[in-house]
């Protein structure tokens, strides 16, 4: 099914655990828009992201639908949803080089050489060409966060989920990484769902905000 | 799905042979075994076994050495942790002692015999200058009738095991904060640890401790090497009956195997009562407010005990190596007159084949065990199941039911099926003991793995299976190889299953070493026991080096990281 960029529709989402409501929400996120969901830890922010991404543990009961670019992905396995996710930690795969991480994300197809050129060109275009052969563990926190975003983007997602992705960065790096993420998401017209407890994130995102 | 069947397969392998074996001894113990002419159900053979000369003494030796082994090794390990945990000495000694778990029982026992015998290394080291001995003294140390040598061999073997188990239980006990709280109230280091950390640690190591009690009351290989001979411990006596040319003694052996269950069960009940008593005593003492701040002597004693036990194992392996390359080595010389490889050359054929057999069985059973356990833990992960204590207790069944009792019934079934002495029958018999340890080694790192890496892979469009093979397996390589090495070490150490199910047709270094232990040539025996202890060590070294080499450019995976 061909998708058209019409955004991420969270349609009457209601998630419960043992009869207790964890989170309830209904909102359409337009392409290029950032919806910020604020809440303290334990407020069900991560549960919401897990539901959208397809990782909700079976113990939860969820109703409502997740419609991405007109396609109902609610029942799809995570790997078919084309929903990119960034966590608090960059989670670069430690057994692969930076380039290996990016190649892992790039959809299958093309010769080995073509794929290599594509990935190094992509890194190059962000001025990070020299990081390709590096061991991810030797990168700075800010570099790791950027590579993690590039890895998500290479998989050609239709939406982006951010789980407090800036909270572990140093204060001076946080602003630039934040800008990097939001600008790229806007440029690619991705609907973004950001969960955070940091007001500065919400302010930088500039979109609508919901508090849990 | 295939994955869902894995836990069933595992439980079948673990429990099936035990149940079948136990069922299999009931009939012959009651005199019913038509092949040998037993067609009437009778209690006669129980009488025969119980009335056999020395039976009561055999049972008593098994009972008391088993309980004493468990008590001494547990007390030493616990006092060592209480007194030294968090210190530099602890880190050093614990990292030297825990790996000794991999040295097989038989090798530990033979090494100890080479050290403490009247003509052993310890006497040689102080003779003749300190003792005046020009001839080995006429002392009965090894195979002493009371069983002290057996006790010593079991204690030094079980200490590393209990230390490993206790160390893996510690992270769940919130030890650092509890100790700080206790010490800031003025409690001494040892008593503070015992009163705040020990109860929750013990709750977690209870099953391993029961396994030690059960093992030590029914051990065969160590008992043959170090234990009393007239009469021997019960398990050895049963084996003698089993292999006696007089076939009617098979009935006595079966009845004996059931009585072994009673002896081990009795020891376990005694231990359980002891637990109650200690708990009650502890509860009453805790309310007295005694701080016991002066615990220096206790701390030093525990350090000495653990250190001595580690030294006896390491010294044993050294003296095995020395004997295997010794030229002329007369009493009381501390060292042989020359080192030579001629015994190795001469016995190469005799040593090579059992080594190869042991390695083949070990690699096969460790590989099968790792695959099955990986399947089980992955299945649990995908279905969001955390195994309950009750399920985990099933893992301990083969470790708590005495080997000799159920192998005995199993061999009858194996004989009837006509698969005795086959490679695969021995592999399955080994799996019964290999799987629990592989599971214990793999389950914690598996659960500790950061599942978000897998979520990232899934979000990037990879199926659960791809994420497993491309992310989980390579990142957990070290833990998986370590679990493999554990399995391999356990398989190499198996004496009774190899002997009985292998029907003597698959001799391994272990069965050969035990067979030679009674009065064999020390040089050949040293070579066998040395190979026996070298094989697991090689496996563990490989498990550490393979990821280190593969990931030499990957800092996060290179060190002894979070995945070991």
XYZ file of C-alpha atoms in Angstrom:
776
model
C 0.000 0.000 0.000
C 1.444 3.351 -1.031
C 1.589 5.849 1.750
C 0.983 9.561 1.397
C 2.381 11.940 3.941
C -0.739 12.888 5.831
C 0.580 12.484 9.342
C 0.191 10.340 12.431
C -3.325 9.967 13.784
C -3.670 8.750 17.385
C -7.338 7.924 17.337
C -9.003 7.559 20.775
C -6.012 5.777 22.257
C -6.790 4.383 25.685
C -4.295 2.115 27.463
C -5.084 0.304 30.693
C -3.229 -2.016 33.008
C -5.287 -4.240 35.313
C -8.306 -1.995 34.819
C -6.334 1.135 35.677
C -6.040 3.786 32.957
C -2.415 4.506 32.135
C -2.888 6.961 29.326
C -5.705 8.235 27.095
C -5.183 10.496 24.141
C -6.627 11.476 20.773
C -4.653 13.692 18.475
C -3.618 14.109 14.842
C 0.001 15.024 14.296
C 0.523 16.727 10.941
C 3.645 16.110 8.822
C 6.460 18.258 10.137
C 4.620 18.902 13.400
C 5.889 17.965 16.855
C 3.373 16.880 19.475
C 4.916 17.121 22.926
C 3.529 14.914 25.667
C 4.685 16.103 29.067
C 4.556 14.076 32.217
C 6.526 12.906 35.218
C 8.127 9.488 35.186
C 5.501 6.823 35.694
C 2.848 8.903 33.954
C 2.555 6.483 31.054
C 4.589 8.442 28.514
C 6.741 5.497 27.573
C 3.710 3.216 27.483
C 2.193 5.506 24.877
C 5.330 5.359 22.748
C 5.472 1.574 23.098
C 1.900 1.364 21.887
C 2.566 3.516 18.840
C 5.834 1.752 18.009
C 4.397 -1.732 18.502
C 6.171 -2.749 21.714
C 3.290 -2.724 24.174
C 3.719 -5.688 26.559
C 0.787 -8.127 26.446
C -0.165 -7.282 30.048
C -1.627 -3.963 28.860
C -5.093 -3.559 27.354
C -5.251 -0.940 24.649
C -8.064 0.369 22.526
C -8.021 3.002 19.814
C -6.107 3.105 16.583
C -2.784 4.315 15.312
C -3.145 5.488 11.718
C 0.041 6.455 9.957
C -0.298 8.228 6.609
C -3.732 6.743 6.203
C -2.659 3.173 7.035
C -3.931 1.582 10.222
C -0.780 0.158 11.820
C -2.360 -0.730 15.191
C -2.164 -4.481 14.641
C 1.072 -4.517 12.674
C 4.305 -5.900 14.095
C 6.815 -3.198 15.024
C 9.097 -3.895 12.086
C 6.409 -3.139 9.498
C 5.151 0.123 10.952
C 7.903 2.390 9.633
C 7.963 4.255 12.889
C 11.405 5.463 13.924
C 12.227 5.637 17.615
C 14.913 7.500 19.555
C 15.558 6.626 23.174
C 17.207 8.396 26.098
C 20.385 6.564 25.170
C 21.704 6.503 21.629
C 21.833 2.661 21.727
C 24.278 2.393 18.861
C 24.980 -1.297 18.370
C 28.327 -1.778 20.106
C 29.445 -4.657 17.877
C 29.247 -2.616 14.660
C 31.139 0.443 13.444
C 29.242 3.688 12.954
C 28.982 2.816 9.281
C 27.813 -0.688 10.178
C 25.045 0.797 12.306
C 23.876 2.943 9.418
C 24.094 0.116 6.868
C 22.015 -1.993 9.237
C 19.264 0.617 9.089
C 19.356 1.187 5.331
C 16.553 -0.820 3.657
C 17.779 -3.841 1.707
C 18.673 -3.477 -1.939
C 21.585 -2.278 -4.012
C 25.106 -3.600 -4.250
C 27.482 -3.518 -1.344
C 29.401 -0.650 -2.986
C 26.281 1.379 -3.674
C 25.083 0.990 -0.117
C 28.493 1.993 1.214
C 28.585 5.104 -0.958
C 25.076 6.044 0.057
C 25.819 5.765 3.769
C 29.150 7.574 3.643
C 27.639 10.292 1.452
C 24.846 10.681 3.986
C 27.301 10.981 6.883
C 29.407 13.363 4.780
C 26.446 15.648 4.141
C 26.225 16.256 7.892
C 29.937 16.853 8.208
C 30.459 13.551 10.023
C 32.183 11.671 7.204
C 35.222 10.822 9.317
C 33.111 8.980 11.902
C 32.208 6.115 9.551
C 34.844 3.559 10.509
C 34.849 4.534 14.192
C 33.791 2.351 17.115
C 30.547 3.906 18.435
C 31.837 3.610 22.003
C 34.606 6.108 21.194
C 32.203 8.845 20.045
C 31.163 11.750 22.260
C 27.630 11.784 23.642
C 26.539 14.433 21.160
C 28.026 12.547 18.220
C 26.327 9.340 19.337
C 22.980 11.115 19.569
C 23.390 12.504 16.044
C 24.403 9.149 14.604
C 21.409 7.563 16.316
C 19.098 10.022 14.559
C 20.783 9.461 11.195
C 20.355 5.727 11.712
C 16.621 6.170 12.292
C 16.270 8.433 9.246
C 18.120 6.005 6.960
C 15.402 3.415 7.621
C 12.986 5.856 5.929
C 10.405 6.127 8.695
C 7.023 7.827 8.212
C 6.940 9.112 11.777
C 9.396 9.750 14.574
C 8.955 8.888 18.260
C 11.263 10.563 20.752
C 11.557 9.192 24.303
C 13.324 11.967 26.219
C 16.167 11.772 23.749
C 18.038 14.802 25.088
C 17.793 14.199 28.816
C 21.171 12.486 29.171
C 23.157 15.004 27.144
C 25.316 17.741 28.703
C 23.501 21.054 28.890
C 25.759 22.706 26.300
C 25.267 19.887 23.786
C 21.571 19.534 24.389
C 20.543 22.624 22.452
C 22.499 21.792 19.335
C 21.347 18.137 19.253
C 17.771 19.244 19.841
C 18.007 21.682 16.953
C 19.557 19.009 14.753
C 16.711 16.576 15.434
C 13.829 19.005 15.040
C 15.224 20.633 11.909
C 15.741 17.310 10.173
C 12.293 16.101 11.160
C 10.709 19.273 9.820
C 12.773 19.166 6.651
C 11.559 15.621 6.002
C 8.010 16.480 6.948
C 7.854 13.746 9.597
C 5.135 13.799 12.233
C 6.953 13.679 15.591
C 5.684 12.455 18.945
C 7.973 13.686 21.737
C 7.585 12.594 25.328
C 9.600 14.481 27.927
C 9.505 16.049 31.343
C 11.765 18.925 30.295
C 9.865 22.159 29.482
C 12.770 23.372 27.382
C 12.225 20.403 25.009
C 8.591 21.383 24.604
C 9.510 25.000 23.963
C 12.115 24.047 21.363
C 9.672 21.702 19.628
C 7.260 24.565 19.114
C 4.201 22.410 18.476
C 1.130 21.570 20.511
C 1.608 20.179 24.000
C -0.363 17.722 26.111
C 0.297 17.147 29.800
C -0.482 13.740 31.243
C 5.667 -22.365 16.978
C 8.822 -24.369 17.397
C 10.191 -22.019 20.033
C 7.284 -22.734 22.351
C 8.172 -26.409 22.401
C 11.683 -25.764 23.705
C 10.770 -25.492 27.401
C 8.864 -28.752 27.092
C 11.871 -30.444 25.489
C 14.133 -29.125 28.252
C 11.862 -30.276 31.040
C 11.533 -33.669 29.381
C 15.307 -34.039 29.254
C 15.726 -32.845 32.841
C 12.890 -34.662 34.530
C 12.248 -37.587 32.170
C 15.406 -39.564 32.907
C 15.128 -38.844 36.621
C 11.544 -40.070 36.849
C 12.146 -42.996 34.504
C 15.255 -43.902 36.455
C 13.545 -43.739 39.817
C 10.635 -45.772 38.499
C 13.154 -48.188 37.030
C 14.772 -49.091 40.340
C 11.593 -49.795 42.225
C 10.894 -53.107 40.486
C 14.362 -54.631 40.864
C 14.645 -53.313 44.405
C 11.472 -55.259 45.159
C 13.015 -58.284 43.521
C 11.179 -58.100 40.239
C 13.515 -58.381 37.268
C 12.593 -61.394 35.125
C 15.796 -61.125 33.048
C 17.732 -62.104 36.151
C 15.123 -64.560 37.326
C 13.470 -62.248 39.824
C 9.750 -62.869 39.488
C 8.477 -62.356 42.977
C 7.891 -59.110 44.761
C 9.783 -59.209 48.037
C 11.471 -56.991 50.567
C 14.264 -59.536 50.809
C 16.796 -57.406 48.935
C 16.356 -54.468 51.242
C 17.266 -56.829 54.067
C 20.206 -58.088 52.039
C 21.456 -54.565 51.457
C 20.861 -53.389 55.003
C 22.354 -56.527 56.518
C 25.430 -56.469 54.322
C 28.589 -56.149 56.397
C 29.378 -52.504 57.023
C 26.130 -51.185 55.576
C 25.279 -49.016 58.558
C 28.773 -47.597 58.541
C 28.592 -46.903 54.784
C 25.328 -45.060 55.203
C 26.687 -43.140 58.186
C 29.838 -42.056 56.299
C 27.713 -40.784 53.404
C 25.391 -38.978 55.760
C 27.941 -37.244 57.946
C 30.507 -36.366 55.274
C 27.715 -34.932 53.130
C 26.359 -32.741 55.897
C 29.799 -31.737 57.122
C 30.931 -30.838 53.596
C 27.935 -28.586 53.115
C 28.202 -26.951 56.520
C 31.963 -26.324 56.393
C 32.020 -24.971 52.847
C 28.946 -22.800 53.379
C 30.256 -21.382 56.672
C 33.647 -20.587 55.136
C 32.142 -18.943 52.059
C 29.663 -16.926 54.092
C 32.224 -15.784 56.650
C 34.605 -14.883 53.842
C 31.953 -12.719 52.208
C 30.880 -11.252 55.520
C 34.396 -10.423 56.536
C 35.972 -9.318 53.307
C 33.356 -8.316 50.774
C 34.246 -5.039 49.121
C 37.937 -5.221 50.045
C 40.906 -5.671 47.757
C 41.661 -9.053 49.315
C 38.173 -10.178 48.519
C 38.400 -9.185 44.871
C 41.724 -11.000 44.494
C 40.840 -14.181 46.296
C 37.326 -14.432 44.866
C 38.556 -14.041 41.302
C 41.190 -16.722 41.962
C 38.778 -19.131 43.656
C 35.563 -18.959 41.643
C 37.094 -20.257 38.359
C 38.333 -23.339 40.236
C 34.715 -24.457 39.956
C 35.679 -25.597 36.471
C 38.254 -28.117 37.694
C 36.489 -31.506 37.618
C 35.848 -33.349 40.884
C 38.050 -36.269 40.034
C 41.023 -34.033 39.185
C 40.587 -32.069 42.417
C 40.477 -35.323 44.372
C 43.496 -36.849 42.650
C 45.453 -33.606 43.032
C 44.586 -33.517 46.725
C 45.649 -37.139 47.131
C 48.990 -36.331 45.481
C 49.423 -33.477 47.951
C 48.358 -35.002 51.261
C 49.300 -38.663 50.933
C 52.126 -39.815 53.239
C 54.360 -39.845 50.162
C 52.681 -36.722 48.809
C 54.136 -33.354 48.038
C 53.352 -31.710 51.364
C 55.307 -34.323 53.325
C 58.108 -34.228 50.755
C 58.387 -30.453 51.056
C 59.193 -30.742 54.768
C 61.184 -33.979 54.632
C 63.633 -34.969 55.687
C 64.900 -31.684 57.122
C 61.919 -31.005 59.376
C 60.370 -34.420 59.871
C 63.351 -36.710 59.631
C 61.396 -39.017 57.307
C 63.538 -40.883 54.829
C 60.620 -43.188 54.038
C 56.980 -42.138 53.678
C 55.390 -42.376 57.135
C 52.952 -45.166 57.722
C 49.869 -42.945 58.022
C 46.494 -43.662 56.564
C 45.580 -40.202 55.288
C 44.018 -40.809 51.902
C 41.150 -43.325 52.159
C 41.086 -42.954 55.943
C 38.278 -45.046 57.433
C 36.447 -42.082 58.992
C 36.248 -40.166 55.733
C 38.210 -37.014 56.558
C 40.148 -37.041 53.286
C 36.853 -37.398 51.420
C 35.465 -34.504 53.428
C 38.491 -32.338 52.594
C 38.243 -33.129 48.886
C 34.551 -32.302 48.804
C 34.973 -29.077 50.768
C 37.670 -27.665 48.488
C 35.556 -28.646 45.481
C 32.303 -27.145 46.757
C 33.738 -23.848 48.025
C 34.221 -22.389 44.517
C 30.703 -23.482 43.558
C 29.053 -21.913 46.582
C 31.180 -18.789 46.166
C 29.986 -18.419 42.563
C 26.368 -18.928 43.565
C 26.614 -16.466 46.453
C 28.316 -13.845 44.300
C 25.545 -14.062 41.723
C 22.917 -13.719 44.463
C 24.542 -10.611 45.979
C 23.350 -7.979 43.486
C 19.748 -8.700 44.510
C 20.526 -8.214 48.189
C 21.212 -4.492 48.302
C 24.355 -5.347 50.252
C 26.311 -2.059 50.136
C 23.533 0.016 51.658
C 22.550 -2.553 54.258
C 26.167 -2.959 55.381
C 26.603 0.782 55.642
C 23.409 1.045 57.669
C 24.476 -1.779 59.994
C 28.012 -0.513 60.463
C 26.878 3.010 61.133
C 24.829 1.540 63.972
C 28.059 0.172 65.358
C 27.790 -3.413 64.112
C 31.005 -5.243 63.300
C 31.695 -6.082 59.691
C 30.994 -9.813 59.988
C 27.983 -9.662 62.254
C 26.575 -6.685 60.331
C 26.741 -8.666 57.114
C 25.356 -11.815 58.671
C 22.435 -10.005 60.231
C 21.423 -7.810 57.288
C 22.595 -9.409 54.038
C 22.862 -13.113 54.759
C 19.139 -13.879 55.149
C 18.259 -12.655 51.671
C 21.385 -14.181 50.140
C 20.636 -17.543 51.705
C 17.068 -17.470 50.418
C 18.529 -17.271 46.934
C 21.246 -19.910 47.294
C 19.101 -22.440 49.099
C 18.659 -24.752 46.123
C 22.366 -24.746 45.246
C 23.098 -25.558 48.891
C 20.622 -28.454 48.801
C 22.368 -29.607 45.628
C 25.651 -29.637 47.566
C 24.107 -31.669 50.405
C 22.631 -34.156 47.954
C 25.792 -34.373 45.889
C 28.114 -34.809 48.833
C 25.989 -37.589 50.357
C 25.944 -39.601 47.141
C 29.217 -38.776 45.396
C 31.030 -41.633 43.685
C 34.184 -40.446 41.910
C 35.668 -38.378 44.754
C 34.683 -41.149 47.170
C 36.497 -43.799 45.136
C 39.638 -41.668 45.085
C 39.707 -40.261 48.623
C 37.031 -42.076 50.615
C 37.185 -45.022 52.986
C 37.311 -48.444 51.362
C 36.210 -50.932 53.997
C 33.417 -50.137 54.078
C 33.160 -47.418 51.430
C 30.509 -44.688 51.361
C 27.109 -46.034 50.380
C 27.141 -44.875 46.751
C 30.442 -46.659 46.133
C 29.126 -49.783 47.816
C 26.110 -49.733 45.492
C 28.397 -49.455 42.486
C 30.427 -52.436 43.748
C 27.271 -54.524 44.035
C 26.175 -53.436 40.583
C 29.416 -54.523 38.944
C 29.881 -57.685 40.995
C 30.124 -60.845 38.885
C 27.419 -62.334 41.102
C 24.359 -61.123 39.245
C 21.980 -61.566 42.181
C 23.802 -58.648 43.783
C 22.074 -56.439 41.194
C 18.953 -56.746 43.312
C 20.921 -55.725 46.370
C 22.304 -52.796 44.387
C 18.810 -51.645 43.394
C 17.631 -51.889 46.983
C 20.793 -50.010 47.989
C 20.023 -47.282 45.459
C 16.648 -46.792 47.121
C 18.314 -46.712 50.524
C 20.681 -44.084 49.119
C 17.615 -41.972 48.412
C 16.666 -42.355 52.057
C 20.150 -41.382 53.255
C 20.265 -38.300 51.020
C 16.684 -37.449 51.925
C 17.554 -37.832 55.602
C 20.534 -35.519 55.189
C 18.345 -32.954 53.451
C 15.764 -33.128 56.223
C 18.523 -32.735 58.805
C 19.838 -29.724 56.928
C 16.353 -28.239 56.710
C 15.894 -28.657 60.460
C 19.284 -27.025 60.907
C 18.098 -24.088 58.802
C 15.095 -23.664 61.091
C 17.248 -23.815 64.189
C 19.747 -21.278 62.855
C 16.923 -18.977 61.770
C 15.247 -19.166 65.170
C 18.534 -18.595 66.951
C 19.343 -15.705 64.622
C 15.996 -14.048 65.216
C 16.418 -14.218 68.951
C 20.016 -12.941 68.889
C 19.121 -10.069 66.581
C 16.869 -8.567 69.242
C 19.695 -8.488 71.798
C 21.504 -5.663 70.058
C 24.929 -7.329 70.232
C 27.292 -5.468 67.900
C 30.224 -7.921 67.939
C 32.668 -5.292 66.695
C 35.789 -7.372 67.410
C 35.716 -9.938 64.613
C 39.321 -9.873 63.485
C 40.021 -13.497 64.381
C 36.930 -14.687 62.545
C 37.841 -12.664 59.483
C 41.373 -14.003 59.408
C 40.128 -17.557 59.892
C 37.759 -17.295 56.950
C 40.445 -15.737 54.765
C 42.798 -18.529 55.738
C 40.183 -21.203 55.061
C 39.267 -19.948 51.605
C 42.908 -19.280 50.746
C 43.974 -22.748 51.857
C 41.164 -24.373 49.913
C 42.107 -22.498 46.734
C 45.776 -23.358 47.265
C 44.968 -27.052 47.691
C 43.106 -27.111 44.368
C 45.765 -25.111 42.518
C 48.611 -27.001 44.225
C 46.880 -30.233 43.273
C 46.795 -29.304 39.606
C 50.457 -28.238 39.773
C 51.511 -31.528 41.325
C 49.478 -33.448 38.718
C 51.392 -31.587 36.027
C 54.674 -32.250 37.794
C 54.052 -35.985 38.119
C 53.072 -36.260 34.467
C 56.518 -35.010 33.414
C 58.550 -36.418 36.293
C 61.636 -38.456 35.648
C 62.882 -40.282 38.732
C 61.118 -38.804 41.761
C 62.099 -40.586 44.924
C 60.873 -39.884 48.406
C 61.657 -37.455 50.049
C 62.834 -35.312 47.110
C 60.745 -32.173 46.747
C 61.189 -32.191 42.993
C 61.827 -34.919 40.413
C 65.432 -35.334 39.265
C 64.465 -34.338 35.749
C 61.452 -33.346 33.674
C 60.610 -35.452 30.688
C 57.807 -35.849 28.202
C 58.534 -39.511 27.637
C 55.487 -40.700 29.613
C 53.293 -38.476 27.505
C 54.893 -39.923 24.362
C 54.659 -43.468 25.557
C 51.027 -43.211 26.643
C 49.907 -40.892 23.851
C 47.653 -43.526 22.337
C 46.216 -44.514 25.672
C 45.519 -40.878 26.593
C 44.513 -39.539 23.202
C 41.443 -41.628 22.624
C 39.641 -41.005 25.924
C 40.508 -37.313 25.570
C 38.933 -37.171 22.144
C 35.834 -39.010 23.384
C 35.454 -36.640 26.328
C 35.846 -33.604 24.053
C 33.311 -34.928 21.546
C 30.733 -35.660 24.230
C 31.460 -32.341 25.944
C 31.192 -30.222 22.790
C 28.033 -31.976 21.654
C 26.203 -31.777 24.956
C 27.302 -28.183 25.626
C 26.199 -27.139 22.130
C 22.802 -28.822 22.461
C 22.330 -27.384 25.938
C 23.199 -23.845 24.800
C 20.803 -24.086 21.852
C 17.981 -25.396 24.011
C 18.534 -22.867 26.774
C 18.757 -20.019 24.254
C 15.469 -21.205 22.800
C 13.872 -21.315 26.229
C 15.043 -17.890 27.382
C 14.204 -16.298 24.028
C 10.753 -17.851 24.191
C 10.282 -16.489 27.697
C 11.504 -13.059 26.570
C 9.159 -12.878 23.595
C 6.163 -13.937 25.597
C 7.045 -11.649 28.464
C 7.329 -14.506 30.950
C 9.549 -14.344 34.009
C 10.139 -17.910 35.184
C 8.833 -18.396 38.714
C 10.903 -19.873 41.520
C 8.839 -23.011 41.206
C 9.817 -23.520 37.577
C 13.460 -22.795 38.398
C 13.291 -25.398 41.151
C 12.684 -28.009 38.439
C 16.189 -27.275 37.154
C 17.576 -28.498 40.438
C 15.803 -31.843 40.418
C 18.615 -33.646 38.588
C 21.109 -31.965 40.909
C 19.281 -32.985 44.073
C 18.148 -36.542 43.330
C 21.251 -38.713 43.862
C 22.819 -39.631 40.517
C 23.481 -43.188 41.529
C 19.831 -43.811 42.380
C 18.203 -42.753 39.162
C 21.040 -43.710 36.820
C 20.551 -47.140 38.198
C 16.994 -47.397 36.997
C 17.836 -45.570 33.821
C 20.507 -48.060 32.851
C 17.910 -50.828 32.927
C 15.720 -48.880 30.505
C 18.690 -48.001 28.333
C 19.701 -51.656 28.242
C 16.220 -52.710 27.270
C 16.205 -50.110 24.476
C 19.569 -51.479 23.385
C 21.185 -48.052 23.284
C 23.629 -48.537 26.147
C 27.161 -47.604 25.233
C 26.067 -45.383 22.363
C 27.383 -41.873 21.948
C 23.946 -40.258 21.928
C 22.691 -42.061 25.008
C 25.704 -40.721 26.916
C 25.137 -37.229 25.500
C 21.521 -37.260 26.700
C 22.608 -38.514 30.127
C 25.118 -35.644 30.298
C 22.480 -33.137 29.190
C 20.499 -33.912 32.337
C 23.319 -32.282 34.320
C 24.673 -29.859 31.721
C 21.397 -28.031 30.990
C 20.809 -26.750 34.547
C 24.260 -25.156 34.716
C 24.033 -23.668 31.231
C 20.675 -22.219 32.193
C 22.055 -20.782 35.432
C 24.945 -19.217 33.508
C 22.814 -17.723 30.753
C 19.521 -16.700 32.352
C 20.787 -13.681 34.302
C 22.779 -12.053 31.491
C 19.874 -12.740 29.162
C 17.438 -10.956 31.427
C 19.928 -8.137 32.052
C 20.313 -7.447 28.328
C 18.972 -4.016 27.400
C 15.881 -4.876 25.360
C 15.834 -1.406 23.827
C 18.582 -2.494 21.440
C 16.117 -5.033 20.095
C 13.379 -2.401 19.934
C 15.717 -0.204 17.884
C 16.348 -3.074 15.478
C 12.622 -3.807 15.173
C 11.856 -0.131 14.547
C 14.485 -0.192 11.822
C 12.375 -2.828 10.110
C 13.985 -6.082 11.306
C 11.918 -9.102 12.308
C 12.261 -10.557 15.837
C 14.330 -13.402 14.421
C 16.684 -11.019 12.597
C 17.013 -8.864 15.676
C 17.896 -12.008 17.652
C 20.589 -13.127 15.231
C 22.066 -9.751 14.288
C 21.843 -7.904 17.608
C 21.216 -10.183 20.577
C 23.569 -13.037 19.688
C 26.616 -10.967 18.726
C 26.177 -8.627 21.688
C 25.790 -11.548 24.064
C 28.569 -13.599 22.497
C 30.707 -13.553 25.608
C 27.885 -14.654 27.904
C 26.860 -17.391 25.481
C 30.391 -18.715 25.129
C 30.809 -18.622 28.903
C 27.626 -20.637 29.316
C 28.971 -23.038 26.700
C 32.211 -23.376 28.669
C 30.203 -24.104 31.828
C 28.299 -26.821 30.026
C 31.491 -28.270 28.597
C 33.153 -28.280 32.030
C 30.177 -30.060 33.588
C 30.167 -32.672 30.843
C 33.908 -33.321 31.145
C 33.521 -33.860 34.890
C 30.732 -36.474 34.608
C 31.899 -39.821 35.883
C 28.892 -41.942 36.776
C 26.666 -41.202 33.733
C 29.611 -41.803 31.412
C 30.492 -45.043 33.138
C 26.989 -46.445 33.493
C 25.198 -45.268 30.363
C 28.400 -45.623 28.350
C 28.589 -49.213 29.580
C 32.379 -48.935 29.621
C 32.437 -48.650 25.840
C 33.045 -44.897 25.808
C 35.986 -44.393 28.148
C 36.785 -40.725 28.754
C 39.649 -39.037 30.578
C 37.377 -38.903 33.604
C 36.412 -42.567 33.757
C 40.015 -43.539 33.024
C 41.416 -41.235 35.703
C 39.066 -42.645 38.340
C 39.786 -46.205 37.226
C 43.532 -45.611 37.522
C 43.236 -43.786 40.837
C 43.409 -46.957 42.891
C 47.106 -47.711 42.922
C 47.832 -46.697 39.367
C 51.051 -45.259 38.051
C 51.222 -41.666 39.302
C 52.694 -40.455 36.018
C 49.851 -41.776 33.874
C 47.278 -40.801 36.461
C 48.794 -37.308 36.632
C 48.557 -36.997 32.860
C 44.911 -38.077 32.781
C 43.852 -35.824 35.633
C 45.842 -32.926 34.180
C 44.067 -33.225 30.836
C 40.801 -33.534 32.676
C 41.370 -30.216 34.416
C 42.953 -28.560 31.382
C 39.959 -29.154 29.091
C 37.475 -26.944 30.989
C 40.161 -24.317 31.520
C 40.810 -24.213 27.765
C 37.068 -23.794 27.198
C 36.841 -20.870 29.614
C 39.947 -19.220 28.199
C 38.497 -19.555 24.697
C 35.198 -18.118 25.916
C 37.075 -15.061 27.138
C 39.448 -14.717 24.205
C 37.163 -15.263 21.234
C 35.029 -12.170 21.948
C 38.126 -10.223 22.989
C 39.720 -10.896 19.605
C 36.554 -10.541 17.569
C 35.680 -7.281 19.293
C 39.193 -5.899 19.743
C 38.076 -2.700 18.021
C 34.805 -2.486 19.956
C 35.417 -0.896 23.288
C 31.974 -1.541 24.759
C 32.271 -5.302 24.205
C 35.966 -5.825 24.790
C 36.318 -5.824 28.534
C 34.648 -8.075 31.045
C 31.567 -6.014 30.415
C 27.988 -6.088 31.505
C 27.306 -9.195 29.479
C 29.456 -11.633 31.351
